[in-house]
mmCIF file of C-alpha atoms and ligand atoms in Angstrom:
data_model
loop_
_atom_site.group_PDB
_atom_site.id
_atom_site.type_symbol
_atom_site.label_atom_id
_atom_site.label_comp_id
_atom_site.label_asym_id
_atom_site.label_seq_id
_atom_site.Cartn_x
_atom_site.Cartn_y
_atom_site.Cartn_z
ATOM 1 C CA MET A 1 -13.061 -15.323 -16.762
ATOM 2 C CA SER A 2 -13.601 -17.166 -13.467
ATOM 3 C CA ARG A 3 -11.403 -16.009 -10.631
ATOM 4 C CA ILE A 4 -9.468 -17.967 -8.307
ATOM 5 C CA ALA A 5 -8.361 -17.302 -4.718
ATOM 6 C CA TYR A 6 -5.902 -19.123 -2.593
ATOM 7 C CA VAL A 7 -7.449 -19.820 0.649
ATOM 8 C CA ASN A 8 -5.302 -21.600 3.375
ATOM 9 C CA GLY A 9 -3.711 -24.221 1.137
ATOM 10 C CA ARG A 10 -6.384 -24.432 -1.715
ATOM 11 C CA TYR A 11 -6.955 -22.741 -4.980
ATOM 12 C CA ARG A 12 -10.719 -22.129 -5.011
ATOM 13 C CA PRO A 13 -13.153 -20.567 -7.290
ATOM 14 C CA TRP A 14 -14.447 -17.235 -6.423
ATOM 15 C CA ARG A 15 -17.877 -18.373 -5.053
ATOM 16 C CA ASP A 16 -16.353 -20.853 -2.704
ATOM 17 C CA ALA A 17 -13.606 -18.551 -1.433
ATOM 18 C CA MET A 18 -14.604 -18.408 2.237
ATOM 19 C CA VAL A 19 -12.884 -17.913 5.459
ATOM 20 C CA HIS A 20 -13.986 -19.095 8.695
ATOM 21 C CA VAL A 21 -16.566 -16.853 10.774
ATOM 22 C CA GLU A 22 -13.867 -17.235 13.847
ATOM 23 C CA ASP A 23 -11.120 -16.151 11.661
ATOM 24 C CA ARG A 24 -9.248 -13.642 14.004
ATOM 25 C CA GLY A 25 -8.761 -11.247 10.863
ATOM 26 C CA TYR A 26 -12.654 -10.780 10.526
ATOM 27 C CA GLN A 27 -13.362 -10.723 14.403
ATOM 28 C CA PHE A 28 -10.110 -8.551 15.302
ATOM 29 C CA SER A 29 -8.581 -7.095 12.394
ATOM 30 C CA ASP A 30 -6.041 -9.372 13.850
ATOM 31 C CA GLY A 31 -3.685 -9.822 10.719
ATOM 32 C CA VAL A 32 -1.358 -8.375 8.107
ATOM 33 C CA TYR A 33 -1.400 -7.750 4.335
ATOM 34 C CA GLU A 34 0.706 -6.599 1.510
ATOM 35 C CA VAL A 35 -0.265 -5.488 -1.857
ATOM 36 C CA CYS A 36 2.253 -6.179 -4.659
ATOM 37 C CA GLU A 37 1.869 -4.790 -8.249
ATOM 38 C CA VAL A 38 2.047 -7.103 -11.215
ATOM 39 C CA ARG A 39 3.386 -5.892 -14.361
ATOM 40 C CA GLY A 40 3.455 -7.776 -17.500
ATOM 41 C CA GLY A 41 2.588 -11.079 -15.599
ATOM 42 C CA ARG A 42 5.571 -10.769 -13.059
ATOM 43 C CA LEU A 43 5.583 -9.451 -9.377
ATOM 44 C CA VAL A 44 7.185 -6.183 -8.860
ATOM 45 C CA ASP A 45 9.357 -5.859 -6.012
ATOM 46 C CA GLU A 46 8.443 -9.433 -4.377
ATOM 47 C CA ARG A 47 11.516 -9.436 -2.086
ATOM 48 C CA ARG A 48 10.902 -6.172 -0.445
ATOM 49 C CA HIS A 49 7.119 -7.032 0.090
ATOM 50 C CA LEU A 50 8.235 -10.309 1.428
ATOM 51 C CA ALA A 51 10.300 -8.525 3.873
ATOM 52 C CA ARG A 52 7.792 -6.328 4.832
ATOM 53 C CA LEU A 53 5.480 -9.034 5.526
ATOM 54 C CA ALA A 54 7.927 -10.644 7.758
ATOM 55 C CA ARG A 55 8.253 -7.370 9.723
ATOM 56 C CA SER A 56 4.523 -6.931 10.243
ATOM 57 C CA LEU A 57 4.013 -10.591 11.207
ATOM 58 C CA GLU A 58 7.069 -10.177 13.588
ATOM 59 C CA ALA A 59 5.485 -7.221 15.091
ATOM 60 C CA LEU A 60 2.343 -8.583 15.890
ATOM 61 C CA ARG A 61 3.790 -11.997 16.797
ATOM 62 C CA ILE A 62 2.095 -14.232 14.193
ATOM 63 C CA ALA A 63 4.279 -17.121 13.071
ATOM 64 C CA MET A 64 5.116 -16.928 9.347
ATOM 65 C CA PRO A 65 3.110 -19.715 7.946
ATOM 66 C CA MET A 66 5.118 -20.971 5.063
ATOM 67 C CA SER A 67 8.632 -20.246 3.671
ATOM 68 C CA PRO A 68 9.120 -17.207 1.608
ATOM 69 C CA ALA A 69 9.848 -19.595 -1.516
ATOM 70 C CA ALA A 70 6.538 -21.388 -1.024
ATOM 71 C CA LEU A 71 4.629 -18.246 -0.603
ATOM 72 C CA GLY A 72 6.431 -17.113 -3.973
ATOM 73 C CA VAL A 73 5.158 -20.089 -5.765
ATOM 74 C CA VAL A 74 1.478 -19.255 -4.566
ATOM 75 C CA MET A 75 1.988 -15.892 -5.314
ATOM 76 C CA ARG A 76 2.946 -16.545 -9.105
ATOM 77 C CA GLU A 77 0.506 -19.237 -9.403
ATOM 78 C CA THR A 78 -2.320 -17.078 -8.256
ATOM 79 C CA VAL A 79 -1.085 -14.246 -10.567
ATOM 80 C CA ARG A 80 -1.098 -17.186 -13.623
ATOM 81 C CA ARG A 81 -4.496 -18.812 -12.549
ATOM 82 C CA ASN A 82 -6.279 -15.276 -12.635
ATOM 83 C CA ARG A 83 -4.392 -14.631 -16.033
ATOM 84 C CA VAL A 84 -3.326 -11.206 -14.587
ATOM 85 C CA SER A 85 -1.099 -9.388 -16.971
ATOM 86 C CA ASP A 86 -1.082 -5.682 -15.405
ATOM 87 C CA GLY A 87 -2.863 -5.481 -11.753
ATOM 88 C CA ILE A 88 -2.242 -6.171 -8.282
ATOM 89 C CA LEU A 89 -1.724 -9.318 -5.911
ATOM 90 C CA TYR A 90 -3.394 -9.179 -2.319
ATOM 91 C CA LEU A 91 -1.922 -11.281 0.403
ATOM 92 C CA GLN A 92 -3.686 -11.505 3.686
ATOM 93 C CA MET A 93 -2.201 -13.490 6.866
ATOM 94 C CA THR A 94 -4.133 -13.746 10.102
ATOM 95 C CA ARG A 95 -3.703 -15.516 13.467
ATOM 96 C CA GLY A 96 -6.093 -18.151 12.399
ATOM 97 C CA VAL A 97 -9.177 -19.354 13.600
ATOM 98 C CA ALA A 98 -10.020 -19.973 17.306
ATOM 99 C CA ARG A 99 -12.946 -19.404 19.519
ATOM 100 C CA ARG A 100 -13.272 -15.686 20.245
ATOM 101 C CA ASP A 101 -11.129 -14.340 23.007
ATOM 102 C CA HIS A 102 -9.085 -11.192 22.744
ATOM 103 C CA ALA A 103 -5.960 -12.789 23.962
ATOM 104 C CA PHE A 104 -4.080 -15.134 21.649
ATOM 105 C CA PRO A 105 -5.226 -18.497 20.492
ATOM 106 C CA PRO A 106 -3.577 -21.612 21.848
ATOM 107 C CA PRO A 107 -0.064 -22.185 20.463
ATOM 108 C CA GLY A 108 -0.181 -24.188 17.236
ATOM 109 C CA THR A 109 -3.129 -22.435 15.933
ATOM 110 C CA ALA A 110 -2.357 -22.150 12.358
ATOM 111 C CA PRO A 111 -2.107 -18.630 10.796
ATOM 112 C CA ALA A 112 -4.690 -18.362 7.982
ATOM 113 C CA VAL A 113 -3.547 -17.125 4.408
ATOM 114 C CA VAL A 114 -5.568 -15.845 1.534
ATOM 115 C CA VAL A 115 -3.986 -14.653 -1.616
ATOM 116 C CA THR A 116 -6.068 -12.898 -4.513
ATOM 117 C CA ALA A 117 -5.028 -11.067 -7.732
ATOM 118 C CA ARG A 118 -6.914 -8.816 -10.257
ATOM 119 C CA SER A 119 -6.484 -6.898 -13.243
ATOM 120 C CA LEU A 120 -5.909 -3.019 -13.005
ATOM 121 C CA ASP A 121 -6.829 -0.459 -15.594
ATOM 122 C CA SER A 122 -3.069 0.706 -16.172
ATOM 123 C CA ALA A 123 -4.395 2.891 -19.319
ATOM 124 C CA GLY A 124 -6.760 4.469 -16.770
ATOM 125 C CA ASN A 125 -3.970 5.060 -14.344
ATOM 126 C CA ASP A 126 -1.742 6.487 -16.907
ATOM 127 C CA ALA A 127 -4.510 8.788 -17.912
ATOM 128 C CA SER A 128 -4.708 9.808 -14.299
ATOM 129 C CA ALA A 129 -1.237 10.719 -14.124
ATOM 130 C CA GLU A 130 -1.094 12.584 -17.074
ATOM 131 C CA ASN A 131 -3.942 15.259 -15.462
ATOM 132 C CA GLY A 132 -2.714 14.743 -11.942
ATOM 133 C CA VAL A 133 -5.027 13.982 -8.971
ATOM 134 C CA ALA A 134 -6.806 15.839 -6.338
ATOM 135 C CA VAL A 135 -6.491 15.128 -2.677
ATOM 136 C CA ILE A 136 -8.189 16.435 0.506
ATOM 137 C CA THR A 137 -6.515 16.703 3.998
ATOM 138 C CA LEU A 138 -8.153 15.160 7.179
ATOM 139 C CA PRO A 139 -6.976 14.697 10.468
ATOM 140 C CA ASP A 140 -4.984 11.549 11.057
ATOM 141 C CA ASN A 141 -6.916 9.489 13.879
ATOM 142 C CA ARG A 142 -5.072 6.062 13.303
ATOM 143 C CA TRP A 143 -3.305 4.424 16.083
ATOM 144 C CA GLY A 144 0.420 4.650 16.867
ATOM 145 C CA ARG A 145 1.864 1.722 15.126
ATOM 146 C CA VAL A 146 0.704 2.264 11.321
ATOM 147 C CA ASP A 147 4.023 1.123 10.203
ATOM 148 C CA ILE A 148 2.811 -2.248 10.704
ATOM 149 C CA LYS A 149 0.638 -3.120 7.739
ATOM 150 C CA SER A 150 -2.258 -4.478 9.541
ATOM 151 C CA VAL A 151 -5.592 -5.282 8.129
ATOM 152 C CA ALA A 152 -7.251 -2.877 10.725
ATOM 153 C CA LEU A 153 -8.014 -0.058 8.225
ATOM 154 C CA LEU A 154 -10.965 1.618 9.542
ATOM 155 C CA PRO A 155 -9.757 5.239 9.722
ATOM 156 C CA ASN A 156 -8.429 4.750 6.574
ATOM 157 C CA VAL A 157 -11.556 3.487 4.583
ATOM 158 C CA LEU A 158 -13.632 6.513 6.321
ATOM 159 C CA ALA A 159 -10.851 8.880 4.889
ATOM 160 C CA LYS A 160 -10.680 7.537 1.520
ATOM 161 C CA GLN A 161 -14.766 7.606 1.409
ATOM 162 C CA THR A 162 -14.812 11.324 2.479
ATOM 163 C CA ALA A 163 -12.305 11.585 -0.408
ATOM 164 C CA ARG A 164 -14.501 10.114 -2.898
ATOM 165 C CA GLU A 165 -17.216 12.030 -1.824
ATOM 166 C CA GLN A 166 -15.351 15.321 -2.494
ATOM 167 C CA GLY A 167 -14.237 14.204 -5.945
ATOM 168 C CA ALA A 168 -10.595 13.449 -4.627
ATOM 169 C CA ARG A 169 -8.297 10.657 -5.341
ATOM 170 C CA GLU A 170 -6.840 10.376 -1.818
ATOM 171 C CA ALA A 171 -6.933 11.986 1.562
ATOM 172 C CA TRP A 172 -3.794 13.256 3.133
ATOM 173 C CA LEU A 173 -3.690 12.671 6.910
ATOM 174 C CA VAL A 174 -2.495 15.417 9.039
ATOM 175 C CA ASP A 175 -0.837 14.789 12.589
ATOM 176 C CA ARG A 176 -1.794 17.067 15.726
ATOM 177 C CA ASP A 177 1.302 19.286 14.678
ATOM 178 C CA GLY A 178 -0.286 20.248 11.283
ATOM 179 C CA ASN A 179 2.202 17.985 9.310
ATOM 180 C CA VAL A 180 1.217 15.674 6.598
ATOM 181 C CA THR A 181 1.850 11.997 7.496
ATOM 182 C CA GLU A 182 0.778 10.247 4.473
ATOM 183 C CA GLY A 183 -2.423 9.173 2.470
ATOM 184 C CA SER A 184 -5.010 6.729 3.384
ATOM 185 C CA SER A 185 -3.480 4.215 1.147
ATOM 186 C CA SER A 186 -0.270 5.748 -0.082
ATOM 187 C CA ASN A 187 2.864 7.929 0.813
ATOM 188 C CA ALA A 188 2.789 11.928 0.469
ATOM 189 C CA TRP A 189 5.620 13.956 -1.155
ATOM 190 C CA ILE A 190 6.541 17.364 -2.399
ATOM 191 C CA VAL A 191 8.881 19.189 -4.314
ATOM 192 C CA THR A 192 10.048 22.485 -3.059
ATOM 193 C CA GLY A 193 10.649 25.768 -4.439
ATOM 194 C CA THR A 194 14.399 24.974 -4.789
ATOM 195 C CA GLY A 195 13.761 21.197 -6.090
ATOM 196 C CA LYS A 196 14.196 19.339 -2.837
ATOM 197 C CA VAL A 197 12.008 15.965 -2.922
ATOM 198 C CA VAL A 198 10.398 15.965 0.480
ATOM 199 C CA THR A 199 8.495 12.846 2.171
ATOM 200 C CA ARG A 200 8.016 12.151 5.864
ATOM 201 C CA PRO A 201 10.545 9.679 7.618
ATOM 202 C CA ALA A 202 9.485 6.302 7.903
ATOM 203 C CA ASP A 203 9.069 6.110 11.792
ATOM 204 C CA SER A 204 5.977 4.886 13.300
ATOM 205 C CA ALA A 205 3.635 7.489 11.799
ATOM 206 C CA ILE A 206 3.589 6.225 8.370
ATOM 207 C CA LEU A 207 3.775 2.961 6.337
ATOM 208 C CA ARG A 208 7.054 2.656 4.885
ATOM 209 C CA GLY A 209 5.931 2.030 1.409
ATOM 210 C CA ILE A 210 7.731 -0.130 -1.066
ATOM 211 C CA THR A 211 7.575 2.249 -3.898
ATOM 212 C CA ARG A 212 8.670 5.177 -1.349
ATOM 213 C CA ASP A 213 11.954 2.736 -0.755
ATOM 214 C CA VAL A 214 12.492 2.362 -4.628
ATOM 215 C CA LEU A 215 11.891 5.794 -5.187
ATOM 216 C CA ILE A 216 14.606 7.247 -2.609
ATOM 217 C CA GLY A 217 16.783 4.974 -4.670
ATOM 218 C CA ALA A 218 15.996 6.357 -7.838
ATOM 219 C CA ILE A 219 16.148 9.861 -6.577
ATOM 220 C CA SER A 220 19.824 9.505 -5.551
ATOM 221 C CA VAL A 221 20.700 8.131 -8.770
ATOM 222 C CA LYS A 222 19.187 10.919 -10.437
ATOM 223 C CA GLY A 223 21.118 13.277 -8.606
ATOM 224 C CA LEU A 224 17.914 14.958 -6.835
ATOM 225 C CA THR A 225 18.214 16.173 -3.234
ATOM 226 C CA LEU A 226 15.786 14.093 -0.895
ATOM 227 C CA GLU A 227 14.836 15.566 2.375
ATOM 228 C CA GLU A 228 12.976 13.206 4.897
ATOM 229 C CA ARG A 229 11.067 15.371 7.167
ATOM 230 C CA ALA A 230 7.698 16.501 8.060
ATOM 231 C CA PHE A 231 6.152 19.126 5.911
ATOM 232 C CA THR A 232 2.859 21.008 6.516
ATOM 233 C CA VAL A 233 -0.396 21.158 4.247
ATOM 234 C CA ALA A 234 0.823 25.103 4.109
ATOM 235 C CA GLU A 235 4.261 23.761 2.697
ATOM 236 C CA ALA A 236 2.682 21.341 0.194
ATOM 237 C CA LEU A 237 0.204 24.261 -1.195
ATOM 238 C CA ALA A 238 3.393 26.394 -1.533
ATOM 239 C CA ALA A 239 5.249 23.657 -3.101
ATOM 240 C CA LYS A 240 6.128 23.361 -6.894
ATOM 241 C CA GLU A 241 4.870 19.842 -7.088
ATOM 242 C CA ALA A 242 3.253 17.313 -5.141
ATOM 243 C CA PHE A 243 2.695 13.575 -5.611
ATOM 244 C CA LEU A 244 1.665 10.297 -3.910
ATOM 245 C CA THR A 245 3.162 6.711 -4.233
ATOM 246 C CA SER A 246 1.627 3.281 -3.879
ATOM 247 C CA ALA A 247 2.166 -0.021 -5.426
ATOM 248 C CA SER A 248 -1.229 0.348 -7.304
ATOM 249 C CA GLN A 249 -0.366 4.002 -8.448
ATOM 250 C CA ILE A 250 3.290 4.281 -8.591
ATOM 251 C CA VAL A 251 3.934 7.948 -8.701
ATOM 252 C CA MET A 252 0.750 9.868 -9.151
ATOM 253 C CA PRO A 253 1.175 13.554 -9.398
ATOM 254 C CA VAL A 254 -1.214 15.610 -6.948
ATOM 255 C CA VAL A 255 -2.400 18.978 -8.393
ATOM 256 C CA ARG A 256 -4.815 20.299 -5.985
ATOM 257 C CA ILE A 257 -5.109 20.153 -2.247
ATOM 258 C CA ASP A 258 -8.231 20.906 -0.499
ATOM 259 C CA GLY A 259 -9.354 22.294 -3.816
ATOM 260 C CA LYS A 260 -6.171 24.584 -4.309
ATOM 261 C CA PRO A 261 -3.723 24.182 -7.010
ATOM 262 C CA VAL A 262 -0.296 23.190 -6.583
ATOM 263 C CA GLY A 263 2.505 24.758 -8.576
ATOM 264 C CA ASP A 264 0.583 25.821 -11.940
ATOM 265 C CA GLY A 265 -2.023 23.040 -11.279
ATOM 266 C CA ARG A 266 -0.600 20.739 -13.750
ATOM 267 C CA PRO A 267 1.699 17.449 -12.975
ATOM 268 C CA GLY A 268 5.417 18.879 -12.714
ATOM 269 C CA PRO A 269 8.439 17.358 -14.416
ATOM 270 C CA VAL A 270 10.003 15.946 -11.466
ATOM 271 C CA ALA A 271 6.920 13.381 -10.753
ATOM 272 C CA ARG A 272 6.864 12.812 -14.424
ATOM 273 C CA ALA A 273 10.425 11.893 -14.319
ATOM 274 C CA LEU A 274 10.031 9.766 -11.319
ATOM 275 C CA ARG A 275 6.893 8.095 -12.902
ATOM 276 C CA ALA A 276 8.912 7.388 -16.017
ATOM 277 C CA ALA A 277 11.850 5.972 -14.406
ATOM 278 C CA PHE A 278 10.202 3.912 -11.713
ATOM 279 C CA TYR A 279 10.691 0.677 -13.344
ATOM 280 C CA ARG A 280 14.525 0.892 -13.884
ATOM 281 C CA TYR A 281 14.876 0.829 -10.425
ATOM 282 C CA ALA A 282 12.185 -1.537 -9.335
ATOM 283 C CA GLU A 283 12.695 -5.614 -9.119
ATOM 284 C CA SER A 284 10.836 -7.869 -11.233
ATOM 285 C CA SER A 285 10.362 -11.535 -10.406
HETATM 286 N N1 PDD B 1 -1.449 0.742 0.350
HETATM 287 N N2 PDD B 1 0.426 4.355 3.355
HETATM 288 C C1 PDD B 1 -0.264 3.393 3.445
HETATM 289 C C2 PDD B 1 -1.285 3.861 4.645
HETATM 290 C C3 PDD B 1 -0.659 2.535 2.424
HETATM 291 O O1 PDD B 1 -1.685 1.596 2.636
HETATM 292 C C4 PDD B 1 0.159 2.095 1.415
HETATM 293 C C5 PDD B 1 -0.232 0.886 0.459
HETATM 294 C C6 PDD B 1 1.452 2.866 1.421
HETATM 295 C C7 PDD B 1 2.206 2.682 0.094
HETATM 296 O O2 PDD B 1 2.789 1.634 0.171
HETATM 297 P P1 PDD B 1 3.596 0.794 -1.036
HETATM 298 O O3 PDD B 1 4.505 1.774 -1.579
HETATM 299 O O4 PDD B 1 4.136 -0.391 -0.351
HETATM 300 O O5 PDD B 1 2.182 0.454 -1.924
HETATM 301 C C8 PDD B 1 1.616 3.776 2.172
HETATM 302 C C9 PDD B 1 -1.970 -0.395 -0.804
HETATM 303 C C10 PDD B 1 -1.258 -0.391 -1.936
HETATM 304 C C11 PDD B 1 -3.560 -0.747 -0.468
HETATM 305 O O6 PDD B 1 -3.660 -0.836 0.713
HETATM 306 O O7 PDD B 1 -4.128 -1.132 -1.021
#
């Protein structure tokens, strides 16, 4: 099937889907993005993703180039044209095309918009969740505003590659105090010996995941205790369970950290239950 991308107002066949050499996203990583899950051909948590997109744009002082309604139409049309049933939608907005100069381009420079969609192997994801995945830990050497979902992802890219090379799904990043911040493309969680679900508070040291937000709602409805606080690698290794969350993996049990087992080395009941319950708390549109 030929793939289609939305690029600055047009739906383009894959081979013609290009951005300009002076796009500021290309030259300066001067842009933001969102990844939204597609399930049964519908967007999961579109409203929350668009709200986060608006926050990221505002933080970088990039004007929202189109109304949320118009953007919603483009997102759905991109899913439809690519015939994605289960997969992800990727959306990127940059400060636009201008002669290279670090400072902002002249007022009126139009932001650039790209939207793509592709299928994901949801059966493969479910199989991974059955067995659980491994993570490694690495120093968190990112900038101080990782709460902005910017396309500047070089530390994340290098961390993920190191994880792959070591046979792990994800790299958990550790700050100078020895606390886990989050994964290179996911949020990090543990379940303590007394059954408390712990994840780092959404300050400027992590990206506030949409999956994380939805799960916090699910946790309170299920009567589990949530603690939003930092945790160390040692605490994670001593925990009953660990898991990670993201739009493409939902709730993914973590069974090994740096080669050592978490709990009994198998996915635990809390992570399994939250994965199973997730879509009851998410929005579909
Ligand atoms: N990543 N933290 C980081 C650094 C992320 O890149 C992501 C998402 C998350 C989880 O956010 P959400 O639940 O909204 O997906 C946390 C996306 C999936 C990506 O870059 O592909």
